[in-house]
């Protein structure tokens, strides 16, 4: 094998090793999913569940009435109000979606309870 080809091979191996170590140094993905519960009369409670490494890091609760007037609360960790616990399973669930690092600062739940996720 000529020395030029050997040098190129080493350079390529070095670049691959460097890129894989850069990927390992990135912060873990933060995801968000939602769960919805009915609230009488004509209201709905939506939980925005933020997770990292499969663990719930904070929960945003948004309760809206039929006129779209909403109240919002933030809670550290997993949270489910007693009223919604009694209801049983949620009727609306979305899959977890990763939040890009550049957009995490816009999420108040993360800013209040998990500033290291930003």
GROMACS .gro file of N, CA, C and O in nm:
model
  472
    1UNK      N    1   0.086  -0.116   0.000
    1UNK     CA    2   0.000   0.000   0.000
    1UNK      C    3   0.091   0.123   0.000
    1UNK      O    4   0.177   0.136   0.086
    2UNK      N    5   0.074   0.215  -0.094
    2UNK     CA    6   0.158   0.335  -0.098
    2UNK      C    7   0.138   0.419   0.029
    2UNK      O    8   0.033   0.417   0.091
    3UNK      N    9   0.240   0.495   0.063
    3UNK     CA   10   0.235   0.573   0.187
    3UNK      C   11   0.127   0.680   0.180
    3UNK      O   12   0.066   0.715   0.281
    4UNK      N   13   0.098   0.734   0.063
    4UNK     CA   14  -0.007   0.837   0.050
    4UNK      C   15  -0.144   0.776   0.082
    4UNK      O   16  -0.224   0.837   0.152
    5UNK      N   17  -0.170   0.656   0.033
    5UNK     CA   18  -0.298   0.590   0.061
    5UNK      C   19  -0.309   0.555   0.209
    5UNK      O   20  -0.415   0.567   0.269
    6UNK      N   21  -0.199   0.514   0.270
    6UNK     CA   22  -0.198   0.481   0.413
    6UNK      C   23  -0.228   0.607   0.496
    6UNK      O   24  -0.304   0.603   0.592
    7UNK      N   25  -0.171   0.719   0.457
    7UNK     CA   26  -0.197   0.845   0.529
    7UNK      C   27  -0.341   0.889   0.517
    7UNK      O   28  -0.402   0.937   0.612
    8UNK      N   29  -0.399   0.870   0.397
    8UNK     CA   30  -0.541   0.903   0.376
    8UNK      C   31  -0.630   0.813   0.461
    8UNK      O   32  -0.728   0.859   0.519
    9UNK      N   33  -0.594   0.686   0.472
    9UNK     CA   34  -0.671   0.592   0.554
    9UNK      C   35  -0.669   0.635   0.700
    9UNK      O   36  -0.773   0.636   0.768
   10UNK      N   37  -0.553   0.672   0.751
   10UNK     CA   38  -0.542   0.716   0.890
   10UNK      C   39  -0.622   0.844   0.913
   10UNK      O   40  -0.687   0.862   1.016
   11UNK      N   41  -0.617   0.935   0.816
   11UNK     CA   42  -0.691   1.060   0.828
   11UNK      C   43  -0.841   1.032   0.832
   11UNK      O   44  -0.914   1.091   0.912
   12UNK      N   45  -0.887   0.939   0.748
   12UNK     CA   46  -1.028   0.902   0.747
   12UNK      C   47  -1.070   0.838   0.880
   12UNK      O   48  -1.175   0.871   0.936
   13UNK      N   49  -0.989   0.749   0.933
   13UNK     CA   50  -1.019   0.686   1.062
   13UNK      C   51  -1.023   0.789   1.174
   13UNK      O   52  -1.109   0.784   1.263
   14UNK      N   53  -0.932   0.885   1.171
   14UNK     CA   54  -0.929   0.991   1.271
   14UNK      C   55  -1.055   1.076   1.264
   14UNK      O   56  -1.116   1.110   1.366
   15UNK      N   57  -1.099   1.109   1.143
   15UNK     CA   58  -1.220   1.190   1.125
   15UNK      C   59  -1.344   1.117   1.177
   15UNK      O   60  -1.430   1.175   1.242
   16UNK      N   61  -1.353   0.987   1.150
   16UNK     CA   62  -1.467   0.908   1.199
   16UNK      C   63  -1.466   0.902   1.351
   16UNK      O   64  -1.570   0.918   1.416
   17UNK      N   65  -1.350   0.880   1.411
   17UNK     CA   66  -1.340   0.874   1.557
   17UNK      C   67  -1.377   1.008   1.619
   17UNK      O   68  -1.447   1.015   1.720
   18UNK      N   69  -1.335   1.116   1.558
   18UNK     CA   70  -1.364   1.250   1.609
   18UNK      C   71  -1.513   1.280   1.600
   18UNK      O   72  -1.572   1.332   1.694
   19UNK      N   73  -1.576   1.244   1.489
   19UNK     CA   74  -1.719   1.271   1.474
   19UNK      C   75  -1.803   1.188   1.570
   19UNK      O   76  -1.902   1.234   1.622
   20UNK      N   77  -1.764   1.064   1.596
   20UNK     CA   78  -1.841   0.982   1.689
   20UNK      C   79  -1.825   1.030   1.832
   20UNK      O   80  -1.918   1.023   1.911
   21UNK      N   81  -1.709   1.085   1.868
   21UNK     CA   82  -1.693   1.139   2.003
   21UNK      C   83  -1.772   1.268   2.018
   21UNK      O   84  -1.823   1.298   2.125
   22UNK      N   85  -1.787   1.344   1.911
   22UNK     CA   86  -1.867   1.466   1.917
   22UNK      C   87  -2.015   1.431   1.937
   22UNK      O   88  -2.087   1.499   2.009
   23UNK      N   89  -2.061   1.323   1.874
   23UNK     CA   90  -2.200   1.280   1.892
   23UNK      C   91  -2.224   1.234   2.035
   23UNK      O   92  -2.330   1.258   2.092
   24UNK      N   93  -2.128   1.169   2.095
   24UNK     CA   94  -2.143   1.120   2.232
   24UNK      C   95  -2.145   1.235   2.332
   24UNK      O   96  -2.203   1.224   2.439
   25UNK      N   97  -2.084   1.350   2.298
   25UNK     CA   98  -2.077   1.462   2.389
   25UNK      C   99  -2.204   1.546   2.388
   25UNK      O  100  -2.223   1.630   2.474
   26UNK      N  101  -2.295   1.524   2.292
   26UNK     CA  102  -2.418   1.602   2.286
   26UNK      C  103  -2.507   1.568   2.404
   26UNK      O  104  -2.505   1.459   2.457
   27UNK      N  105  -2.590   1.667   2.442
   27UNK     CA  106  -2.680   1.645   2.554
   27UNK      C  107  -2.791   1.548   2.512
   27UNK      O  108  -2.825   1.538   2.395
   28UNK      N  109  -2.849   1.476   2.608
   28UNK     CA  110  -2.955   1.381   2.575
   28UNK      C  111  -3.076   1.452   2.516
   28UNK      O  112  -3.104   1.567   2.548
   29UNK      N  113  -3.149   1.382   2.432
   29UNK     CA  114  -3.267   1.439   2.368
   29UNK      C  115  -3.377   1.467   2.470
   29UNK      O  116  -3.400   1.388   2.560
   30UNK      N  117  -3.443   1.580   2.454
   30UNK     CA  118  -3.559   1.614   2.535
   30UNK      C  119  -3.679   1.600   2.442
   30UNK      O  120  -3.680   1.655   2.332
   31UNK      N  121  -3.779   1.524   2.486
   31UNK     CA  122  -3.897   1.502   2.404
   31UNK      C  123  -4.021   1.557   2.472
   31UNK      O  124  -4.021   1.582   2.594
   32UNK      N  125  -4.125   1.577   2.393
   32UNK     CA  126  -4.253   1.624   2.446
   32UNK      C  127  -4.363   1.537   2.385
   32UNK      O  128  -4.358   1.501   2.269
   33UNK      N  129  -4.460   1.501   2.470
   33UNK     CA  130  -4.578   1.428   2.424
   33UNK      C  131  -4.698   1.487   2.498
   33UNK      O  132  -4.682   1.558   2.597
   34UNK      N  133  -4.818   1.461   2.448
   34UNK     CA  134  -4.938   1.514   2.512
   34UNK      C  135  -5.036   1.403   2.545
   34UNK      O  136  -5.037   1.297   2.482
   35UNK      N  137  -5.118   1.432   2.646
   35UNK     CA  138  -5.229   1.345   2.688
   35UNK      C  139  -5.347   1.436   2.717
   35UNK      O  140  -5.331   1.539   2.783
   36UNK      N  141  -5.465   1.400   2.669
   36UNK     CA  142  -5.584   1.483   2.690
   36UNK      C  143  -5.691   1.406   2.767
   36UNK      O  144  -5.711   1.286   2.746
   37UNK      N  145  -5.759   1.479   2.856
   37UNK     CA  146  -5.866   1.423   2.938
   37UNK      C  147  -5.988   1.515   2.929
   37UNK      O  148  -5.973   1.638   2.927
   38UNK      N  149  -6.108   1.457   2.926
   38UNK     CA  150  -6.228   1.542   2.925
   38UNK      C  151  -6.252   1.602   3.064
   38UNK      O  152  -6.219   1.541   3.165
   39UNK      N  153  -6.304   1.722   3.065
   39UNK     CA  154  -6.342   1.789   3.190
   39UNK      C  155  -6.485   1.840   3.176
   39UNK      O  156  -6.516   1.910   3.080
   40UNK      N  157  -6.571   1.806   3.270
   40UNK     CA  158  -6.709   1.855   3.260
   40UNK      C  159  -6.717   2.002   3.298
   40UNK      O  160  -6.638   2.046   3.380
   41UNK      N  161  -6.806   2.080   3.250
   41UNK     CA  162  -6.880   2.058   3.127
   41UNK      C  163  -6.806   2.121   3.008
   41UNK      O  164  -6.763   2.235   3.016
   42UNK      N  165  -6.789   2.050   2.905
   42UNK     CA  166  -6.731   2.098   2.779
   42UNK      C  167  -6.591   2.155   2.791
   42UNK      O  168  -6.555   2.252   2.728
   43UNK      N  169  -6.512   2.097   2.877
   43UNK     CA  170  -6.375   2.143   2.895
   43UNK      C  171  -6.278   2.028   2.864
   43UNK      O  172  -6.319   1.913   2.848
   44UNK      N  173  -6.152   2.062   2.861
   44UNK     CA  174  -6.050   1.963   2.832
   44UNK      C  175  -5.922   1.998   2.907
   44UNK      O  176  -5.885   2.114   2.918
   45UNK      N  177  -5.856   1.895   2.959
   45UNK     CA  178  -5.725   1.912   3.023
   45UNK      C  179  -5.622   1.844   2.933
   45UNK      O  180  -5.636   1.727   2.898
   46UNK      N  181  -5.519   1.920   2.896
   46UNK     CA  182  -5.412   1.864   2.815
   46UNK      C  183  -5.282   1.873   2.894
   46UNK      O  184  -5.245   1.980   2.943
   47UNK      N  185  -5.217   1.760   2.907
   47UNK     CA  186  -5.088   1.752   2.976
   47UNK      C  187  -4.977   1.745   2.871
   47UNK      O  188  -4.982   1.660   2.782
   48UNK      N  189  -4.880   1.835   2.882
   48UNK     CA  190  -4.761   1.834   2.797
   48UNK      C  191  -4.650   1.774   2.882
   48UNK      O  192  -4.606   1.835   2.980
   49UNK      N  193  -4.607   1.655   2.847
   49UNK     CA  194  -4.512   1.580   2.928
   49UNK      C  195  -4.373   1.589   2.863
   49UNK      O  196  -4.355   1.543   2.751
   50UNK      N  197  -4.279   1.648   2.935
   50UNK     CA  198  -4.142   1.663   2.888
   50UNK      C  199  -4.058   1.550   2.948
   50UNK      O  200  -4.060   1.529   3.069
   51UNK      N  201  -3.982   1.480   2.863
   51UNK     CA  202  -3.902   1.367   2.909
   51UNK      C  203  -3.759   1.378   2.857
   51UNK      O  204  -3.733   1.435   2.751
   52UNK      N  205  -3.668   1.320   2.937
   52UNK     CA  206  -3.528   1.307   2.896
   52UNK      C  207  -3.480   1.172   2.946
   52UNK      O  208  -3.499   1.139   3.063
   53UNK      N  209  -3.420   1.095   2.859
   53UNK     CA  210  -3.372   0.960   2.893
   53UNK      C  211  -3.485   0.873   2.949
   53UNK      O  212  -3.464   0.795   3.042
   54UNK      N  213  -3.607   0.890   2.898
   54UNK     CA  214  -3.719   0.808   2.942
   54UNK      C  215  -3.780   0.847   3.075
   54UNK      O  216  -3.870   0.780   3.124
   55UNK      N  217  -3.732   0.956   3.135
   55UNK     CA  218  -3.784   1.001   3.264
   55UNK      C  219  -3.856   1.135   3.246
   55UNK      O  220  -3.806   1.224   3.176
   56UNK      N  221  -3.970   1.151   3.313
   56UNK     CA  222  -4.044   1.277   3.306
   56UNK      C  223  -3.968   1.382   3.386
   56UNK      O  224  -3.935   1.362   3.503
   57UNK      N  225  -3.940   1.497   3.321
   57UNK     CA  226  -3.865   1.603   3.390
   57UNK      C  227  -3.956   1.718   3.432
   57UNK      O  228  -3.929   1.785   3.530
   58UNK      N  229  -4.065   1.742   3.358
   58UNK     CA  230  -4.164   1.840   3.402
   58UNK      C  231  -4.292   1.820   3.321
   58UNK      O  232  -4.292   1.755   3.217
   59UNK      N  233  -4.402   1.876   3.374
   59UNK     CA  234  -4.533   1.860   3.312
   59UNK      C  235  -4.603   1.995   3.309
   59UNK      O  236  -4.607   2.067   3.408
   60UNK      N  237  -4.658   2.028   3.193
   60UNK     CA  238  -4.739   2.150   3.176
   60UNK      C  239  -4.883   2.105   3.165
   60UNK      O  240  -4.916   2.015   3.086
   61UNK      N  241  -4.971   2.165   3.246
   61UNK     CA  242  -5.113   2.135   3.242
   61UNK      C  243  -5.188   2.255   3.187
   61UNK      O  244  -5.175   2.366   3.239
   62UNK      N  245  -5.263   2.232   3.081
   62UNK     CA  246  -5.342   2.339   3.020
   62UNK      C  247  -5.488   2.295   3.020
   62UNK      O  248  -5.523   2.192   2.960
   63UNK      N  249  -5.573   2.370   3.091
   63UNK     CA  250  -5.715   2.339   3.100
   63UNK      C  251  -5.792   2.450   3.029
   63UNK      O  252  -5.781   2.567   3.065
   64UNK      N  253  -5.867   2.411   2.925
   64UNK     CA  254  -5.942   2.507   2.844
   64UNK      C  255  -6.090   2.477   2.850
   64UNK      O  256  -6.131   2.360   2.848
   65UNK      N  257  -6.172   2.583   2.852
   65UNK     CA  258  -6.316   2.565   2.849
   65UNK      C  259  -6.366   2.572   2.705
   65UNK      O  260  -6.288   2.586   2.611
   66UNK      N  261  -6.499   2.563   2.688
   66UNK     CA  262  -6.555   2.560   2.552
   66UNK      C  263  -6.536   2.692   2.478
   66UNK      O  264  -6.551   2.696   2.357
   67UNK      N  265  -6.502   2.799   2.548
   67UNK     CA  266  -6.478   2.928   2.484
   67UNK      C  267  -6.330   2.954   2.458
   67UNK      O  268  -6.290   3.064   2.426
   68UNK      N  269  -6.250   2.849   2.476
   68UNK     CA  270  -6.104   2.855   2.455
   68UNK      C  271  -6.032   2.946   2.556
   68UNK      O  272  -5.924   2.998   2.527
   69UNK      N  273  -6.092   2.966   2.674
   69UNK     CA  274  -6.023   3.034   2.783
   69UNK      C  275  -5.942   2.927   2.856
   69UNK      O  276  -5.998   2.825   2.897
   70UNK      N  277  -5.814   2.951   2.872
   70UNK     CA  278  -5.726   2.848   2.926
   70UNK      C  279  -5.650   2.893   3.049
   70UNK      O  280  -5.614   3.010   3.061
   71UNK      N  281  -5.627   2.798   3.139
   71UNK     CA  282  -5.540   2.816   3.254
   71UNK      C  283  -5.422   2.721   3.236
   71UNK      O  284  -5.439   2.607   3.194
   72UNK      N  285  -5.302   2.769   3.272
   72UNK     CA  286  -5.182   2.689   3.254
   72UNK      C  287  -5.107   2.679   3.386
   72UNK      O  288  -5.091   2.780   3.456
   73UNK      N  289  -5.065   2.558   3.421
   73UNK     CA  290  -4.984   2.533   3.541
   73UNK      C  291  -4.863   2.449   3.499
   73UNK      O  292  -4.872   2.368   3.408
   74UNK      N  293  -4.754   2.468   3.573
   74UNK     CA  294  -4.632   2.391   3.548
   74UNK      C  295  -4.596   2.313   3.675
   74UNK      O  296  -4.610   2.365   3.785
   75UNK      N  297  -4.549   2.190   3.656
   75UNK     CA  298  -4.515   2.105   3.769
   75UNK      C  299  -4.384   2.033   3.740
   75UNK      O  300  -4.363   1.984   3.629
   76UNK      N  301  -4.299   2.023   3.841
   76UNK     CA  302  -4.174   1.948   3.827
   76UNK      C  303  -4.208   1.799   3.828
   76UNK      O  304  -4.293   1.754   3.906
   77UNK      N  305  -4.145   1.723   3.742
   77UNK     CA  306  -4.166   1.579   3.738
   77UNK      C  307  -4.302   1.541   3.680
   77UNK      O  308  -4.369   1.621   3.615
   78UNK      N  309  -4.344   1.418   3.706
   78UNK     CA  310  -4.471   1.368   3.656
   78UNK      C  311  -4.585   1.424   3.741
   78UNK      O  312  -4.573   1.436   3.863
   79UNK      N  313  -4.695   1.460   3.676
   79UNK     CA  314  -4.809   1.518   3.746
   79UNK      C  315  -4.937   1.479   3.675
   79UNK      O  316  -4.944   1.482   3.552
   80UNK      N  317  -5.040   1.443   3.751
   80UNK     CA  318  -5.172   1.414   3.698
   80UNK      C  319  -5.272   1.447   3.809
   80UNK      O  320  -5.267   1.387   3.917
   81UNK      N  321  -5.359   1.544   3.783
   81UNK     CA  322  -5.456   1.584   3.885
   81UNK      C  323  -5.550   1.469   3.921
   81UNK      O  324  -5.578   1.382   3.838
   82UNK      N  325  -5.599   1.471   4.044
   82UNK     CA  326  -5.687   1.366   4.095
   82UNK      C  327  -5.811   1.348   4.007
   82UNK      O  328  -5.853   1.236   3.979
   83UNK      N  329  -5.868   1.458   3.960
   83UNK     CA  330  -5.986   1.453   3.874
   83UNK      C  331  -5.958   1.370   3.748
   83UNK      O  332  -6.041   1.289   3.706
   84UNK      N  333  -5.841   1.388   3.691
   84UNK     CA  334  -5.805   1.314   3.569
   84UNK      C  335  -5.764   1.171   3.600
   84UNK      O  336  -5.784   1.081   3.517
   85UNK      N  337  -5.711   1.147   3.719
   85UNK     CA  338  -5.680   1.010   3.760
   85UNK      C  339  -5.807   0.927   3.768
   85UNK      O  340  -5.811   0.812   3.729
   86UNK      N  341  -5.913   0.989   3.819
   86UNK     CA  342  -6.042   0.920   3.832
   86UNK      C  343  -6.104   0.890   3.695
   86UNK      O  344  -6.177   0.793   3.679
   87UNK      N  345  -6.075   0.975   3.597
   87UNK     CA  346  -6.130   0.956   3.462
   87UNK      C  347  -6.078   0.828   3.399
   87UNK      O  348  -6.147   0.762   3.323
   88UNK      N  349  -5.956   0.794   3.429
   88UNK     CA  350  -5.896   0.673   3.370
   88UNK      C  351  -5.797   0.710   3.262
   88UNK      O  352  -5.726   0.809   3.272
   89UNK      N  353  -5.796   0.631   3.155
   89UNK     CA  354  -5.701   0.653   3.046
   89UNK      C  355  -5.735   0.780   2.969
   89UNK      O  356  -5.853   0.813   2.952
   90UNK      N  357  -5.634   0.850   2.920
   90UNK     CA  358  -5.661   0.969   2.838
   90UNK      C  359  -5.724   0.930   2.705
   90UNK      O  360  -5.703   0.819   2.655
   91UNK      N  361  -5.801   1.021   2.647
   91UNK     CA  362  -5.863   0.989   2.518
   91UNK      C  363  -5.777   1.035   2.401
   91UNK      O  364  -5.796   0.991   2.289
   92UNK      N  365  -5.685   1.124   2.425
   92UNK     CA  366  -5.597   1.170   2.318
   92UNK      C  367  -5.452   1.164   2.363
   92UNK      O  368  -5.416   1.222   2.465
   93UNK      N  369  -5.371   1.089   2.289
   93UNK     CA  370  -5.229   1.075   2.321
   93UNK      C  371  -5.149   1.098   2.193
   93UNK      O  372  -5.185   1.047   2.087
   94UNK      N  373  -5.043   1.176   2.204
   94UNK     CA  374  -4.952   1.192   2.090
   94UNK      C  375  -4.820   1.124   2.122
   94UNK      O  376  -4.783   1.110   2.239
   95UNK      N  377  -4.749   1.086   2.019
   95UNK     CA  378  -4.618   1.024   2.037
   95UNK      C  379  -4.515   1.129   2.079
   95UNK      O  380  -4.531   1.249   2.051
   96UNK      N  381  -4.412   1.085   2.148
   96UNK     CA  382  -4.305   1.175   2.190
   96UNK      C  383  -4.228   1.226   2.069
   96UNK      O  384  -4.192   1.149   1.981
   97UNK      N  385  -4.203   1.357   2.067
   97UNK     CA  386  -4.132   1.422   1.958
   97UNK      C  387  -4.012   1.495   2.018
   97UNK      O  388  -4.027   1.568   2.116
   98UNK      N  389  -3.893   1.480   1.960
   98UNK     CA  390  -3.776   1.552   2.013
   98UNK      C  391  -3.790   1.703   1.992
   98UNK      O  392  -3.839   1.749   1.890
   99UNK      N  393  -3.745   1.778   2.092
   99UNK     CA  394  -3.743   1.924   2.084
   99UNK      C  395  -3.602   1.965   2.044
   99UNK      O  396  -3.507   1.935   2.116
  100UNK      N  397  -3.585   2.035   1.932
  100UNK     CA  398  -3.451   2.080   1.893
  100UNK      C  399  -3.391   2.170   2.000
  100UNK      O  400  -3.462   2.249   2.064
  101UNK      N  401  -3.262   2.158   2.022
  101UNK     CA  402  -3.194   2.237   2.126
  101UNK      C  403  -3.218   2.387   2.108
  101UNK      O  404  -3.236   2.459   2.205
  102UNK      N  405  -3.223   2.434   1.985
  102UNK     CA  406  -3.243   2.576   1.958
  102UNK      C  407  -3.381   2.625   2.001
  102UNK      O  408  -3.400   2.744   2.025
  103UNK      N  409  -3.479   2.536   2.013
  103UNK     CA  410  -3.615   2.576   2.048
  103UNK      C  411  -3.652   2.548   2.193
  103UNK      O  412  -3.762   2.580   2.236
  104UNK      N  413  -3.564   2.488   2.269
  104UNK     CA  414  -3.596   2.451   2.407
  104UNK      C  415  -3.620   2.572   2.498
  104UNK      O  416  -3.699   2.565   2.590
  105UNK      N  417  -3.553   2.683   2.473
  105UNK     CA  418  -3.568   2.802   2.559
  105UNK      C  419  -3.710   2.858   2.552
  105UNK      O  420  -3.753   2.929   2.643
  106UNK      N  421  -3.785   2.828   2.447
  106UNK     CA  422  -3.922   2.877   2.433
  106UNK      C  423  -4.021   2.800   2.520
  106UNK      O  424  -4.133   2.843   2.538
  107UNK      N  425  -3.979   2.687   2.574
  107UNK     CA  426  -4.067   2.604   2.656
  107UNK      C  427  -4.050   2.643   2.804
  107UNK      O  428  -3.948   2.614   2.865
  108UNK      N  429  -4.152   2.709   2.859
  108UNK     CA  430  -4.144   2.760   2.996
  108UNK      C  431  -4.123   2.650   3.099
  108UNK      O  432  -4.058   2.671   3.201
  109UNK      N  433  -4.180   2.533   3.076
  109UNK     CA  434  -4.166   2.422   3.170
  109UNK      C  435  -4.017   2.389   3.188
  109UNK      O  436  -3.970   2.371   3.300
  110UNK      N  437  -3.945   2.381   3.078
  110UNK     CA  438  -3.802   2.352   3.085
  110UNK      C  439  -3.726   2.467   3.151
  110UNK      O  440  -3.636   2.445   3.232
  111UNK      N  441  -3.761   2.591   3.116
  111UNK     CA  442  -3.691   2.707   3.172
  111UNK      C  443  -3.710   2.716   3.323
  111UNK      O  444  -3.619   2.754   3.396
  112UNK      N  445  -3.829   2.680   3.373
  112UNK     CA  446  -3.857   2.690   3.517
  112UNK      C  447  -3.793   2.579   3.599
  112UNK      O  448  -3.742   2.601   3.708
  113UNK      N  449  -3.799   2.455   3.546
  113UNK     CA  450  -3.760   2.341   3.627
  113UNK      C  451  -3.632   2.270   3.584
  113UNK      O  452  -3.571   2.201   3.664
  114UNK      N  453  -3.592   2.283   3.459
  114UNK     CA  454  -3.478   2.208   3.409
  114UNK      C  455  -3.388   2.298   3.325
  114UNK      O  456  -3.374   2.278   3.204
  115UNK      N  457  -3.327   2.401   3.383
  115UNK     CA  458  -3.247   2.494   3.302
  115UNK      C  459  -3.127   2.426   3.235
  115UNK      O  460  -3.082   2.473   3.131
  116UNK      N  461  -3.079   2.313   3.287
  116UNK     CA  462  -2.966   2.246   3.223
  116UNK      C  463  -3.007   2.180   3.091
  116UNK      O  464  -2.923   2.143   3.010
  117UNK      N  465  -3.138   2.166   3.064
  117UNK     CA  466  -3.185   2.109   2.938
  117UNK      C  467  -3.180   2.210   2.825
  117UNK      O  468  -3.189   2.175   2.709
  118UNK      N  469  -3.168   2.338   2.861
  118UNK     CA  470  -3.166   2.442   2.759
  118UNK      C  471  -3.029   2.446   2.699
  118UNK      O  472  -2.997   2.466   2.594
   0.00000   0.00000   0.00000
